[in-house]
């Protein structure tokens, strides 16, 4: 990572790591700030006094203080060393160095260490975050005050100290596209977390995956709702995999779902209107937001092309909702087991059920079109891209396996937990992607 403080580097690192891990690339973020704070922590067994601070004052980041410069360089390179040691493990795929790396000298030192230490085939990509949106930057700065560097300070002194830190970093900051020495270095530069993107010398499969994902970043506040189709006739009979019309219970759920979503829309608009009035009145600086965050969002309803999902959407008026159908949202294909109950499968294909229990994520149903959860992950990649890109609210009416995979992405679940995600019938999950100042999406 590259960028001044409060530019959303940790947010971008976390989002990118989540996506690559969901794609089944072992990914980890290494944060230089955590390394710096660990260096201040009391030794094991020593009880810290109440006045011990686990942060450095702004003066520690003065580029004219050569002793502090050397210490910061050592911290950054130690964090990089930890990353490279981890990356040398055969199971590791992507390491992200979350640090400012704001000078050409620092970046060249990072590049030199990687070339000397890492495997010759290791891909390298610098990712720079620039922020020109004043309201976004101000929100980032204020939310930094609740972080570990300032948890023991009052708001005014913390804010003054952090602003001084930014000014000190700005003295020697050189952007990637301003450095003639780095013209051949692969980098991606994000302005306002995706409003504008500059790509330079992007090569390699994983770099391309990361670039494609980052091109779809949006900060617009919205809600993503995820639910299963209403009960179908096959569901009621315990049969898996086929298109099937809704039962009476399923039709009742479909109607209730449309009423519920309408109510949630109204609540959302009321909250946004209230927040907008508070911002105008200057009552709450922590909810400062850009103009697009306080305008009305449209609402889309996405379904699979399976009958039970399409019928679940039938009570949403097409003049109020954009209804879209995606084959990629279809249920996990059960191959030759389509239309059978699990009891029937156990009776006639006990060997397959045993294989499924041993590796539920990678087990693929036998027969034409049979899929595994891993197949569904890669099938849903364009859906994730579109969800990240979209400014509108969206309701996804899909199926249990697909809902599990989507929730695994938003909840950052380990691969081996995907098949165990609870998605009960009649439950609607809400995801609220957060701003660049925060670190994890909210799921209710």
CSV table of C-alpha atoms in Angstrom, one decimal:
chain,number,residue,atom,x,y,z
A,1,UNK,CA,0.0,0.0,0.0
A,2,UNK,CA,1.0,3.6,-0.6
A,3,UNK,CA,-0.6,6.8,0.7
A,4,UNK,CA,-0.9,9.5,3.4
A,5,UNK,CA,-2.6,8.7,6.7
A,6,UNK,CA,-6.5,8.7,6.6
A,7,UNK,CA,-6.6,7.7,2.9
A,8,UNK,CA,-8.4,4.4,3.4
A,9,UNK,CA,-5.4,2.2,3.0
A,10,UNK,CA,-6.5,-0.3,5.8
A,11,UNK,CA,-10.0,-0.3,4.4
A,12,UNK,CA,-8.8,-1.1,0.9
A,13,UNK,CA,-6.3,-3.7,2.2
A,14,UNK,CA,-9.1,-5.5,4.2
A,15,UNK,CA,-11.6,-5.4,1.3
A,16,UNK,CA,-9.0,-6.8,-1.2
A,17,UNK,CA,-7.9,-9.5,1.2
A,18,UNK,CA,-11.4,-10.5,1.8
A,19,UNK,CA,-12.1,-10.9,-1.9
A,20,UNK,CA,-9.0,-12.8,-2.7
A,21,UNK,CA,-9.5,-15.1,0.3
A,22,UNK,CA,-13.1,-15.7,-0.8
A,23,UNK,CA,-11.6,-16.8,-4.2
A,24,UNK,CA,-9.6,-19.3,-2.2
A,25,UNK,CA,-6.2,-17.6,-2.3
A,26,UNK,CA,-4.7,-17.6,1.2
A,27,UNK,CA,-4.3,-13.8,1.9
A,28,UNK,CA,-3.2,-11.9,4.9
A,29,UNK,CA,-2.7,-8.2,5.7
A,30,UNK,CA,0.5,-7.0,7.6
A,31,UNK,CA,0.0,-3.6,9.2
A,32,UNK,CA,3.0,-1.5,10.0
A,33,UNK,CA,1.1,0.5,12.6
A,34,UNK,CA,0.4,-2.7,14.6
A,35,UNK,CA,4.2,-3.5,14.5
A,36,UNK,CA,4.9,0.0,15.7
A,37,UNK,CA,2.5,-0.3,18.6
A,38,UNK,CA,3.7,-3.8,19.6
A,39,UNK,CA,7.2,-2.3,20.0
A,40,UNK,CA,5.8,0.0,22.7
A,41,UNK,CA,3.9,-2.7,24.5
A,42,UNK,CA,5.2,-3.9,27.9
A,43,UNK,CA,7.2,-7.0,28.0
A,44,UNK,CA,5.3,-10.2,28.8
A,45,UNK,CA,4.7,-10.5,32.5
A,46,UNK,CA,5.2,-6.8,33.1
A,47,UNK,CA,2.0,-5.0,34.3
A,48,UNK,CA,1.7,-1.8,32.4
A,49,UNK,CA,1.0,1.4,34.3
A,50,UNK,CA,-2.1,3.4,33.5
A,51,UNK,CA,-0.1,6.2,31.9
A,52,UNK,CA,1.7,4.0,29.4
A,53,UNK,CA,0.8,5.0,25.8
A,54,UNK,CA,0.9,2.5,23.0
A,55,UNK,CA,1.1,5.2,20.4
A,56,UNK,CA,3.7,7.7,19.1
A,57,UNK,CA,3.1,11.5,19.1
A,58,UNK,CA,3.1,13.4,15.8
A,59,UNK,CA,6.8,14.3,16.3
A,60,UNK,CA,7.8,10.7,15.8
A,61,UNK,CA,6.7,11.1,12.1
A,62,UNK,CA,8.9,14.2,11.5
A,63,UNK,CA,11.0,13.6,8.3
A,64,UNK,CA,13.7,15.9,9.7
A,65,UNK,CA,14.2,13.7,12.8
A,66,UNK,CA,16.8,11.2,11.5
A,67,UNK,CA,16.5,9.0,14.5
A,68,UNK,CA,12.7,8.7,14.1
A,69,UNK,CA,13.1,8.2,10.4
A,70,UNK,CA,15.5,5.3,11.0
A,71,UNK,CA,13.1,3.7,13.5
A,72,UNK,CA,10.2,4.0,11.2
A,73,UNK,CA,12.1,2.4,8.3
A,74,UNK,CA,13.1,-0.5,10.6
A,75,UNK,CA,9.4,-0.9,11.6
A,76,UNK,CA,8.3,-1.0,8.0
A,77,UNK,CA,11.0,-3.4,6.9
A,78,UNK,CA,10.3,-5.7,9.9
A,79,UNK,CA,6.6,-5.8,8.9
A,80,UNK,CA,7.7,-6.6,5.4
A,81,UNK,CA,10.0,-9.3,6.7
A,82,UNK,CA,7.1,-10.9,8.6
A,83,UNK,CA,5.1,-10.8,5.4
A,84,UNK,CA,7.8,-12.5,3.3
A,85,UNK,CA,8.4,-15.2,5.9
A,86,UNK,CA,4.7,-16.0,5.8
A,87,UNK,CA,4.6,-15.8,2.0
A,88,UNK,CA,7.3,-18.4,1.7
A,89,UNK,CA,4.9,-21.0,3.1
A,90,UNK,CA,3.5,-23.2,0.3
A,91,UNK,CA,-0.1,-22.5,1.3
A,92,UNK,CA,0.3,-18.7,1.3
A,93,UNK,CA,-0.7,-16.7,-1.9
A,94,UNK,CA,-1.0,-13.0,-1.2
A,95,UNK,CA,0.5,-10.7,1.4
A,96,UNK,CA,-0.5,-7.1,1.7
A,97,UNK,CA,1.9,-4.6,3.3
A,98,UNK,CA,-0.4,-2.0,4.9
A,99,UNK,CA,1.9,1.0,5.5
A,100,UNK,CA,2.3,4.6,4.2
A,101,UNK,CA,5.3,3.9,1.9
A,102,UNK,CA,5.0,7.5,1.0
A,103,UNK,CA,8.5,8.2,-0.2
A,104,UNK,CA,10.4,7.0,-3.3
A,105,UNK,CA,13.3,5.9,-1.0
A,106,UNK,CA,11.0,3.7,1.1
A,107,UNK,CA,9.3,2.1,-1.9
A,108,UNK,CA,12.7,1.4,-3.5
A,109,UNK,CA,13.8,-0.2,-0.3
A,110,UNK,CA,10.7,-2.4,-0.2
A,111,UNK,CA,11.2,-3.4,-3.8
A,112,UNK,CA,14.9,-4.2,-3.2
A,113,UNK,CA,14.1,-6.4,-0.2
A,114,UNK,CA,11.3,-8.3,-2.1
A,115,UNK,CA,13.6,-9.0,-5.1
A,116,UNK,CA,16.3,-10.3,-2.8
A,117,UNK,CA,14.1,-12.4,-0.5
A,118,UNK,CA,11.0,-13.5,-2.3
A,119,UNK,CA,10.6,-16.3,-4.9
A,120,UNK,CA,11.6,-15.1,-8.4
A,121,UNK,CA,8.1,-15.6,-9.7
A,122,UNK,CA,6.5,-13.4,-7.0
A,123,UNK,CA,4.2,-10.7,-8.4
A,124,UNK,CA,4.5,-7.2,-7.0
A,125,UNK,CA,1.8,-4.5,-7.2
A,126,UNK,CA,1.9,-1.1,-5.4
A,127,UNK,CA,-1.5,0.2,-4.6
A,128,UNK,CA,-1.8,3.9,-3.9
A,129,UNK,CA,-4.8,5.6,-2.3
A,130,UNK,CA,-5.3,9.3,-2.9
A,131,UNK,CA,-8.2,11.3,-1.4
A,132,UNK,CA,-9.4,14.6,-2.8
A,133,UNK,CA,-13.0,14.4,-1.4
A,134,UNK,CA,-12.9,16.8,1.6
A,135,UNK,CA,-15.9,15.3,3.3
A,136,UNK,CA,-14.6,11.7,3.0
A,137,UNK,CA,-11.1,12.8,4.3
A,138,UNK,CA,-12.6,14.6,7.2
A,139,UNK,CA,-14.7,11.6,8.1
A,140,UNK,CA,-11.6,9.3,7.9
A,141,UNK,CA,-9.7,11.7,10.1
A,142,UNK,CA,-12.4,11.8,12.8
A,143,UNK,CA,-12.9,8.0,12.8
A,144,UNK,CA,-9.2,7.6,13.3
A,145,UNK,CA,-9.6,9.1,16.7
A,146,UNK,CA,-11.3,5.9,17.9
A,147,UNK,CA,-8.4,3.8,16.7
A,148,UNK,CA,-5.6,2.3,18.9
A,149,UNK,CA,-3.3,5.3,18.5
A,150,UNK,CA,-5.7,7.7,20.2
A,151,UNK,CA,-7.9,5.6,22.4
A,152,UNK,CA,-6.3,7.1,25.6
A,153,UNK,CA,-6.5,10.8,24.5
A,154,UNK,CA,-9.3,13.3,24.5
A,155,UNK,CA,-10.8,14.2,21.1
A,156,UNK,CA,-9.3,17.7,20.8
A,157,UNK,CA,-5.7,16.7,21.5
A,158,UNK,CA,-6.0,13.6,19.4
A,159,UNK,CA,-7.4,15.5,16.5
A,160,UNK,CA,-4.6,18.1,16.7
A,161,UNK,CA,-1.9,15.5,16.9
A,162,UNK,CA,-3.3,13.5,14.0
A,163,UNK,CA,-3.5,16.6,11.8
A,164,UNK,CA,0.1,17.4,12.6
A,165,UNK,CA,1.1,13.8,11.7
A,166,UNK,CA,-0.6,14.2,8.3
A,167,UNK,CA,1.2,17.6,7.7
A,168,UNK,CA,4.6,16.0,8.5
A,169,UNK,CA,4.0,13.1,6.1
A,170,UNK,CA,3.0,15.6,3.4
A,171,UNK,CA,6.4,17.2,3.6
A,172,UNK,CA,8.2,14.3,1.9
A,173,UNK,CA,5.3,12.6,0.2
A,174,UNK,CA,5.8,11.7,-3.5
A,175,UNK,CA,3.0,10.1,-5.5
A,176,UNK,CA,3.7,7.1,-7.7
A,177,UNK,CA,2.9,8.9,-10.9
A,178,UNK,CA,5.2,11.8,-10.0
A,179,UNK,CA,8.3,9.6,-9.7
A,180,UNK,CA,10.5,9.1,-12.8
A,181,UNK,CA,12.3,6.3,-11.0
A,182,UNK,CA,9.1,4.2,-10.7
A,183,UNK,CA,7.8,4.5,-14.3
A,184,UNK,CA,8.5,0.7,-14.8
A,185,UNK,CA,7.0,-0.3,-11.4
A,186,UNK,CA,3.6,-1.9,-11.5
A,187,UNK,CA,1.1,0.2,-9.6
A,188,UNK,CA,-2.5,1.0,-9.3
A,189,UNK,CA,-3.6,4.5,-8.1
A,190,UNK,CA,-7.1,5.0,-6.7
A,191,UNK,CA,-8.6,8.4,-6.3
A,192,UNK,CA,-11.3,8.7,-3.6
A,193,UNK,CA,-11.4,4.9,-3.3
A,194,UNK,CA,-12.4,4.2,-6.9
A,195,UNK,CA,-13.8,7.5,-8.3
A,196,UNK,CA,-10.8,7.5,-10.7
A,197,UNK,CA,-8.2,4.7,-11.2
A,198,UNK,CA,-4.8,4.9,-12.9
A,199,UNK,CA,-3.1,1.6,-13.8
A,200,UNK,CA,0.6,1.3,-14.7
A,201,UNK,CA,2.4,-1.9,-16.0
A,202,UNK,CA,-0.1,-4.3,-14.5
A,203,UNK,CA,1.1,-7.9,-15.2
A,204,UNK,CA,0.3,-11.3,-13.7
A,205,UNK,CA,-2.9,-13.2,-12.9
A,206,UNK,CA,-3.4,-12.1,-9.3
A,207,UNK,CA,-2.5,-8.5,-10.1
A,208,UNK,CA,-5.2,-8.6,-12.8
A,209,UNK,CA,-7.7,-10.1,-10.3
A,210,UNK,CA,-7.0,-7.3,-7.8
A,211,UNK,CA,-7.2,-4.6,-10.4
A,212,UNK,CA,-10.5,-5.8,-11.7
A,213,UNK,CA,-11.9,-5.9,-8.2
A,214,UNK,CA,-10.6,-2.4,-7.3
A,215,UNK,CA,-12.0,-0.9,-10.5
A,216,UNK,CA,-15.5,-1.7,-9.1
A,217,UNK,CA,-15.1,0.0,-5.7
A,218,UNK,CA,-17.9,2.3,-4.7
A,219,UNK,CA,-18.5,4.2,-1.4
A,220,UNK,CA,-22.2,4.9,-1.9
A,221,UNK,CA,-24.2,3.9,1.3
A,222,UNK,CA,-26.8,1.3,0.5
A,223,UNK,CA,-28.3,-1.9,1.7
A,224,UNK,CA,-27.8,-5.4,0.2
A,225,UNK,CA,-30.5,-7.9,1.2
A,226,UNK,CA,-30.1,-11.6,0.7
A,227,UNK,CA,-32.8,-14.3,1.1
A,228,UNK,CA,-33.8,-17.7,-0.1
A,229,UNK,CA,-36.8,-18.3,-2.4
A,230,UNK,CA,-40.1,-18.9,-0.7
A,231,UNK,CA,-40.9,-22.5,-0.1
A,232,UNK,CA,-41.4,-24.4,-3.3
A,233,UNK,CA,-43.4,-27.6,-3.8
A,234,UNK,CA,-40.1,-29.5,-4.1
A,235,UNK,CA,-38.8,-27.8,-0.9
A,236,UNK,CA,-41.9,-29.0,1.0
A,237,UNK,CA,-41.2,-32.6,-0.2
A,238,UNK,CA,-37.4,-32.3,0.6
A,239,UNK,CA,-36.3,-32.7,-3.0
A,240,UNK,CA,-33.2,-30.8,-4.1
A,241,UNK,CA,-32.0,-29.0,-7.2
A,242,UNK,CA,-35.0,-28.5,-9.5
A,243,UNK,CA,-37.1,-25.6,-10.6
A,244,UNK,CA,-40.4,-25.8,-8.8
A,245,UNK,CA,-43.4,-23.5,-8.3
A,246,UNK,CA,-44.1,-22.0,-4.9
A,247,UNK,CA,-46.3,-23.7,-2.3
A,248,UNK,CA,-49.0,-21.8,-0.6
A,249,UNK,CA,-46.5,-21.1,2.3
A,250,UNK,CA,-44.0,-19.9,-0.3
A,251,UNK,CA,-46.5,-17.5,-1.9
A,252,UNK,CA,-47.3,-16.0,1.6
A,253,UNK,CA,-43.6,-15.5,2.2
A,254,UNK,CA,-43.2,-13.8,-1.2
A,255,UNK,CA,-46.0,-11.3,-0.4
A,256,UNK,CA,-44.6,-10.7,3.1
A,257,UNK,CA,-41.2,-10.1,1.7
A,258,UNK,CA,-42.4,-7.3,-0.6
A,259,UNK,CA,-44.1,-5.6,2.3
A,260,UNK,CA,-41.1,-6.0,4.5
A,261,UNK,CA,-38.7,-4.5,1.9
A,262,UNK,CA,-41.0,-1.6,1.3
A,263,UNK,CA,-41.0,-0.8,5.0
A,264,UNK,CA,-37.2,-1.0,5.2
A,265,UNK,CA,-36.9,1.4,2.3
A,266,UNK,CA,-39.0,3.9,4.1
A,267,UNK,CA,-37.0,3.5,7.3
A,268,UNK,CA,-33.7,4.0,5.3
A,269,UNK,CA,-35.0,7.2,3.6
A,270,UNK,CA,-36.2,8.6,7.0
A,271,UNK,CA,-32.8,8.0,8.6
A,272,UNK,CA,-30.9,9.5,5.6
A,273,UNK,CA,-33.2,12.6,5.7
A,274,UNK,CA,-32.6,13.0,9.4
A,275,UNK,CA,-28.8,12.6,9.0
A,276,UNK,CA,-28.8,15.1,6.2
A,277,UNK,CA,-30.6,17.7,8.4
A,278,UNK,CA,-28.1,17.1,11.2
A,279,UNK,CA,-25.1,17.6,8.8
A,280,UNK,CA,-26.7,20.9,7.5
A,281,UNK,CA,-27.2,22.0,11.1
A,282,UNK,CA,-23.6,21.1,12.0
A,283,UNK,CA,-24.8,18.9,14.9
A,284,UNK,CA,-22.8,15.8,14.1
A,285,UNK,CA,-19.5,16.0,12.2
A,286,UNK,CA,-19.0,12.3,12.4
A,287,UNK,CA,-21.7,11.7,9.8
A,288,UNK,CA,-20.2,14.1,7.3
A,289,UNK,CA,-20.8,12.5,3.9
A,290,UNK,CA,-20.5,13.3,0.3
A,291,UNK,CA,-23.6,14.5,-1.7
A,292,UNK,CA,-24.2,11.1,-3.4
A,293,UNK,CA,-24.7,9.5,0.0
A,294,UNK,CA,-27.7,11.6,0.9
A,295,UNK,CA,-29.6,11.4,-2.3
A,296,UNK,CA,-32.3,8.8,-2.8
A,297,UNK,CA,-31.1,5.4,-4.0
A,298,UNK,CA,-33.0,3.2,-6.5
A,299,UNK,CA,-33.9,-0.4,-5.5
A,300,UNK,CA,-33.2,-3.5,-7.6
A,301,UNK,CA,-34.5,-7.0,-7.1
A,302,UNK,CA,-32.2,-9.8,-8.5
A,303,UNK,CA,-33.4,-13.4,-8.8
A,304,UNK,CA,-32.1,-16.6,-10.3
A,305,UNK,CA,-33.9,-17.9,-13.4
A,306,UNK,CA,-35.4,-20.8,-11.4
A,307,UNK,CA,-39.2,-20.7,-11.1
A,308,UNK,CA,-39.3,-20.6,-7.3
A,309,UNK,CA,-37.0,-17.5,-7.2
A,310,UNK,CA,-38.8,-15.7,-10.0
A,311,UNK,CA,-42.2,-16.3,-8.3
A,312,UNK,CA,-40.9,-15.0,-5.0
A,313,UNK,CA,-40.3,-11.6,-6.7
A,314,UNK,CA,-43.8,-11.4,-8.2
A,315,UNK,CA,-45.2,-9.0,-5.6
A,316,UNK,CA,-42.6,-6.3,-6.3
A,317,UNK,CA,-44.1,-3.7,-8.7
A,318,UNK,CA,-42.0,-3.3,-11.8
A,319,UNK,CA,-42.7,0.5,-11.9
A,320,UNK,CA,-41.0,0.8,-8.4
A,321,UNK,CA,-38.2,-1.9,-8.6
A,322,UNK,CA,-35.8,-2.9,-11.4
A,323,UNK,CA,-36.3,-6.7,-11.6
A,324,UNK,CA,-33.2,-8.6,-13.0
A,325,UNK,CA,-32.8,-12.3,-13.5
A,326,UNK,CA,-29.4,-14.0,-13.4
A,327,UNK,CA,-28.5,-17.6,-14.3
A,328,UNK,CA,-25.5,-17.2,-12.1
A,329,UNK,CA,-27.8,-17.0,-9.0
A,330,UNK,CA,-29.2,-20.4,-9.7
A,331,UNK,CA,-29.0,-23.0,-7.0
A,332,UNK,CA,-25.9,-25.4,-6.7
A,333,UNK,CA,-26.5,-27.9,-9.5
A,334,UNK,CA,-27.0,-31.4,-8.0
A,335,UNK,CA,-26.2,-33.3,-11.2
A,336,UNK,CA,-27.8,-36.7,-11.4
A,337,UNK,CA,-29.2,-36.2,-7.9
A,338,UNK,CA,-31.6,-33.5,-9.0
A,339,UNK,CA,-35.2,-34.2,-7.8
A,340,UNK,CA,-34.1,-36.6,-5.1
A,341,UNK,CA,-34.4,-36.2,-1.3
A,342,UNK,CA,-31.3,-36.6,0.9
A,343,UNK,CA,-32.8,-39.8,2.3
A,344,UNK,CA,-33.1,-41.2,-1.2
A,345,UNK,CA,-29.5,-40.2,-2.0
A,346,UNK,CA,-28.2,-41.8,1.2
A,347,UNK,CA,-30.0,-45.1,0.4
A,348,UNK,CA,-28.8,-45.3,-3.2
A,349,UNK,CA,-25.5,-43.4,-3.2
A,350,UNK,CA,-24.1,-43.7,0.3
A,351,UNK,CA,-20.5,-43.5,-1.1
A,352,UNK,CA,-21.3,-40.0,-2.5
A,353,UNK,CA,-22.7,-38.8,0.8
A,354,UNK,CA,-19.5,-39.9,2.5
A,355,UNK,CA,-17.4,-38.0,0.0
A,356,UNK,CA,-19.5,-35.0,0.5
A,357,UNK,CA,-19.1,-35.1,4.3
A,358,UNK,CA,-15.3,-35.4,4.0
A,359,UNK,CA,-15.0,-32.2,1.9
A,360,UNK,CA,-18.3,-30.3,1.5
A,361,UNK,CA,-16.7,-27.3,-0.2
A,362,UNK,CA,-14.9,-29.1,-3.0
A,363,UNK,CA,-17.2,-32.1,-3.4
A,364,UNK,CA,-18.9,-32.0,-6.8
A,365,UNK,CA,-22.3,-33.8,-7.4
A,366,UNK,CA,-21.8,-36.5,-10.0
A,367,UNK,CA,-23.5,-36.3,-13.4
A,368,UNK,CA,-24.0,-33.6,-16.1
A,369,UNK,CA,-23.8,-30.1,-14.7
A,370,UNK,CA,-23.0,-31.2,-11.1
A,371,UNK,CA,-21.4,-28.5,-9.0
A,372,UNK,CA,-19.4,-28.0,-5.8
A,373,UNK,CA,-19.4,-25.0,-3.5
A,374,UNK,CA,-16.0,-24.0,-5.0
A,375,UNK,CA,-17.7,-24.0,-8.4
A,376,UNK,CA,-20.4,-21.7,-7.1
A,377,UNK,CA,-17.8,-19.3,-5.7
A,378,UNK,CA,-16.3,-18.8,-9.1
A,379,UNK,CA,-19.7,-18.6,-10.7
A,380,UNK,CA,-20.6,-15.8,-8.4
A,381,UNK,CA,-17.5,-13.7,-9.0
A,382,UNK,CA,-19.4,-11.4,-11.5
A,383,UNK,CA,-22.2,-11.0,-9.0
A,384,UNK,CA,-19.8,-9.8,-6.3
A,385,UNK,CA,-18.2,-7.4,-8.8
A,386,UNK,CA,-21.6,-5.9,-9.6
A,387,UNK,CA,-22.6,-5.7,-5.9
A,388,UNK,CA,-19.4,-3.8,-5.2
A,389,UNK,CA,-20.0,-1.5,-8.2
A,390,UNK,CA,-23.7,-0.8,-7.6
A,391,UNK,CA,-24.9,2.4,-6.1
A,392,UNK,CA,-28.5,1.1,-5.7
A,393,UNK,CA,-30.1,-0.9,-2.9
A,394,UNK,CA,-30.6,-4.5,-4.0
A,395,UNK,CA,-32.5,-7.6,-2.8
A,396,UNK,CA,-31.1,-11.0,-4.0
A,397,UNK,CA,-33.7,-13.8,-4.1
A,398,UNK,CA,-31.6,-16.9,-4.5
A,399,UNK,CA,-31.1,-20.4,-2.9
A,400,UNK,CA,-29.5,-21.8,0.2
A,401,UNK,CA,-26.1,-22.8,-1.3
A,402,UNK,CA,-25.8,-19.5,-3.2
A,403,UNK,CA,-26.8,-17.5,-0.1
A,404,UNK,CA,-24.2,-19.3,1.9
A,405,UNK,CA,-21.5,-18.4,-0.5
A,406,UNK,CA,-22.5,-14.7,-0.7
A,407,UNK,CA,-22.7,-14.5,3.1
A,408,UNK,CA,-19.3,-16.2,3.4
A,409,UNK,CA,-17.9,-13.3,1.4
A,410,UNK,CA,-19.5,-10.5,3.4
A,411,UNK,CA,-18.8,-12.3,6.8
A,412,UNK,CA,-15.2,-13.2,5.8
A,413,UNK,CA,-15.7,-16.9,6.7
A,414,UNK,CA,-13.1,-19.6,6.4
A,415,UNK,CA,-13.6,-21.9,3.4
A,416,UNK,CA,-14.4,-24.9,5.5
A,417,UNK,CA,-17.3,-23.1,7.2
A,418,UNK,CA,-19.2,-22.2,4.0
A,419,UNK,CA,-21.3,-25.3,3.9
A,420,UNK,CA,-22.4,-24.8,7.5
A,421,UNK,CA,-23.7,-21.2,7.2
A,422,UNK,CA,-27.2,-21.1,8.6
A,423,UNK,CA,-29.7,-19.7,6.1
A,424,UNK,CA,-33.1,-20.6,7.4
A,425,UNK,CA,-36.2,-20.3,5.2
A,426,UNK,CA,-38.0,-17.0,5.8
A,427,UNK,CA,-34.8,-15.2,7.0
A,428,UNK,CA,-33.7,-12.0,5.2
A,429,UNK,CA,-30.1,-10.9,5.8
A,430,UNK,CA,-29.1,-7.2,5.4
A,431,UNK,CA,-25.5,-6.1,4.5
A,432,UNK,CA,-24.6,-2.5,4.8
A,433,UNK,CA,-21.3,-1.8,3.1
A,434,UNK,CA,-19.4,0.8,5.2
A,435,UNK,CA,-17.4,3.8,4.3
A,436,UNK,CA,-13.7,3.8,3.6
A,437,UNK,CA,-13.1,5.0,7.1
A,438,UNK,CA,-14.3,1.8,8.7
A,439,UNK,CA,-13.1,-1.7,8.4
A,440,UNK,CA,-16.0,-4.2,8.1
A,441,UNK,CA,-19.4,-4.4,6.6
A,442,UNK,CA,-22.4,-4.6,9.0
A,443,UNK,CA,-24.6,-7.7,8.7
A,444,UNK,CA,-27.9,-8.1,10.4
